[in-house]
């Protein structure tokens, strides 16, 4: 049995897609959901799915306690799915090559601090790009900088609004993120 932990700050549609994908697989379980936002929709998903969750608070944050709490799940992978905190260096060191993120654009373009969610799609449209997509990548100490695992592309239409483009990109996320996680877990299991 391999456990994964999902980190999310928002609605959690990727978290829902991942949970759904692995529901029928007895060898993978979503053992915990972590959020920095006590009002995040992803916590409703955690409650509905009866998945233990952890809310982290910047003011009361203890790195050592956080590491201990995560370790209880013995995670094979830590999965960032719209998690808007920068991952502490201690976490990157504790889980080398085991933390992945999804970004809603084709990195290295449109990444870095402040580039999340709808801001990314606005920037892509302002630059009149013909193409956008997703990047699934390993997480290191810098924003959106780790090695790429997978990119998938989609067209940008001339009449796209940020919301329309976001929806097109999100479809790629929901399809490719769970499958890429499954692939990486197989590699880890050997
Ligand atoms: C997703 O589009 C994800 O790619 C993006 O946040 C959204 C979360 O949606 N992440 C970033 O922008 C990271 N820089 P969700 O809560 O519905 O899964």
PDB file of C-alpha atoms and ligand atoms in Angstrom, residues 8-16 42 80-84 101-105 110-112 114-118 120-121 134-135 137 143-144 166 169-170 173-174 177, ligand 1:
ATOM      1  CA  UNK A   8      -4.285  22.380  -1.514  1.00  0.00           C
ATOM      2  CA  UNK A   9      -5.398  25.925  -0.709  1.00  0.00           C
ATOM      3  CA  UNK A  10      -8.533  26.284  -2.805  1.00  0.00           C
ATOM      4  CA  UNK A  11     -11.552  24.492  -4.168  1.00  0.00           C
ATOM      5  CA  UNK A  12      -9.697  21.261  -4.620  1.00  0.00           C
ATOM      6  CA  UNK A  13     -10.960  20.108  -8.005  1.00  0.00           C
ATOM      7  CA  UNK A  14      -7.590  18.452  -8.654  1.00  0.00           C
ATOM      8  CA  UNK A  15      -7.711  16.806  -5.225  1.00  0.00           C
ATOM      9  CA  UNK A  16     -11.183  15.479  -6.097  1.00  0.00           C
ATOM     10  CA  UNK A  42     -10.813  21.051  -0.374  1.00  0.00           C
ATOM     11  CA  UNK A  80       0.739  19.961  -4.403  1.00  0.00           C
ATOM     12  CA  UNK A  81      -2.561  20.795  -6.072  1.00  0.00           C
ATOM     13  CA  UNK A  82      -3.113  24.542  -5.935  1.00  0.00           C
ATOM     14  CA  UNK A  83      -1.148  24.957  -2.701  1.00  0.00           C
ATOM     15  CA  UNK A  84      -0.193  28.596  -2.389  1.00  0.00           C
ATOM     16  CA  UNK A 101       3.380  20.255  -8.197  1.00  0.00           C
ATOM     17  CA  UNK A 102       1.054  21.116 -11.048  1.00  0.00           C
ATOM     18  CA  UNK A 103       1.255  24.504 -12.713  1.00  0.00           C
ATOM     19  CA  UNK A 104      -1.467  25.753 -15.089  1.00  0.00           C
ATOM     20  CA  UNK A 105       0.903  26.906 -17.848  1.00  0.00           C
ATOM     21  CA  UNK A 110       4.355  32.194 -16.607  1.00  0.00           C
ATOM     22  CA  UNK A 111       5.750  30.792 -13.373  1.00  0.00           C
ATOM     23  CA  UNK A 112       7.271  32.197 -10.215  1.00  0.00           C
ATOM     24  CA  UNK A 114       2.490  35.582  -7.716  1.00  0.00           C
ATOM     25  CA  UNK A 115       1.826  33.383 -10.750  1.00  0.00           C
ATOM     26  CA  UNK A 116      -1.049  31.207  -9.660  1.00  0.00           C
ATOM     27  CA  UNK A 117      -4.586  30.463 -10.740  1.00  0.00           C
ATOM     28  CA  UNK A 118      -6.295  33.106 -12.854  1.00  0.00           C
ATOM     29  CA  UNK A 120      -1.407  32.854 -14.927  1.00  0.00           C
ATOM     30  CA  UNK A 121      -4.153  32.706 -17.549  1.00  0.00           C
ATOM     31  CA  UNK A 134       0.067  22.296 -17.814  1.00  0.00           C
ATOM     32  CA  UNK A 135       3.398  21.450 -16.269  1.00  0.00           C
ATOM     33  CA  UNK A 137       7.160  19.089 -12.015  1.00  0.00           C
ATOM     34  CA  UNK A 143       9.032  28.572  -7.123  1.00  0.00           C
ATOM     35  CA  UNK A 144       8.073  26.530 -10.195  1.00  0.00           C
ATOM     36  CA  UNK A 166      -8.635  28.225 -17.122  1.00  0.00           C
ATOM     37  CA  UNK A 169      -6.382  23.922 -18.858  1.00  0.00           C
ATOM     38  CA  UNK A 170      -8.169  22.442 -15.841  1.00  0.00           C
ATOM     39  CA  UNK A 173      -4.996  18.876 -15.116  1.00  0.00           C
ATOM     40  CA  UNK A 174      -7.807  16.534 -14.101  1.00  0.00           C
ATOM     41  CA  UNK A 177      -2.330  14.727 -12.858  1.00  0.00           C
TER      42      UNK A 177
HETATM   43  C1  LIG B   1      -5.045  24.661 -10.493  1.00  0.00           C
HETATM   44  O1  LIG B   1      -5.345  25.216 -11.745  1.00  0.00           O
HETATM   45  C2  LIG B   1      -3.544  24.570 -10.308  1.00  0.00           C
HETATM   46  O2  LIG B   1      -2.852  24.285 -11.488  1.00  0.00           O
HETATM   47  C3  LIG B   1      -3.219  25.965  -9.830  1.00  0.00           C
HETATM   48  O3  LIG B   1      -4.247  26.249  -8.913  1.00  0.00           O
HETATM   49  C4  LIG B   1      -5.458  25.622  -9.373  1.00  0.00           C
HETATM   50  C5  LIG B   1      -6.097  24.901  -8.194  1.00  0.00           C
HETATM   51  O4  LIG B   1      -7.372  24.458  -8.553  1.00  0.00           O
HETATM   52  N1  LIG B   1      -1.922  26.029  -9.222  1.00  0.00           N
HETATM   53  C6  LIG B   1      -1.114  27.086  -9.368  1.00  0.00           C
HETATM   54  O5  LIG B   1      -1.427  28.087  -9.969  1.00  0.00           O
HETATM   55  C7  LIG B   1       0.257  26.915  -8.699  1.00  0.00           C
HETATM   56  N2  LIG B   1       1.139  27.968  -9.081  1.00  0.00           N
HETATM   57  P1  LIG B   1      -8.152  23.361  -7.687  1.00  0.00           P
HETATM   58  O6  LIG B   1      -8.137  23.830  -6.223  1.00  0.00           O
HETATM   59  O7  LIG B   1      -9.532  23.367  -8.255  1.00  0.00           O
HETATM   60  O8  LIG B   1      -7.451  22.057  -7.862  1.00  0.00           O
END
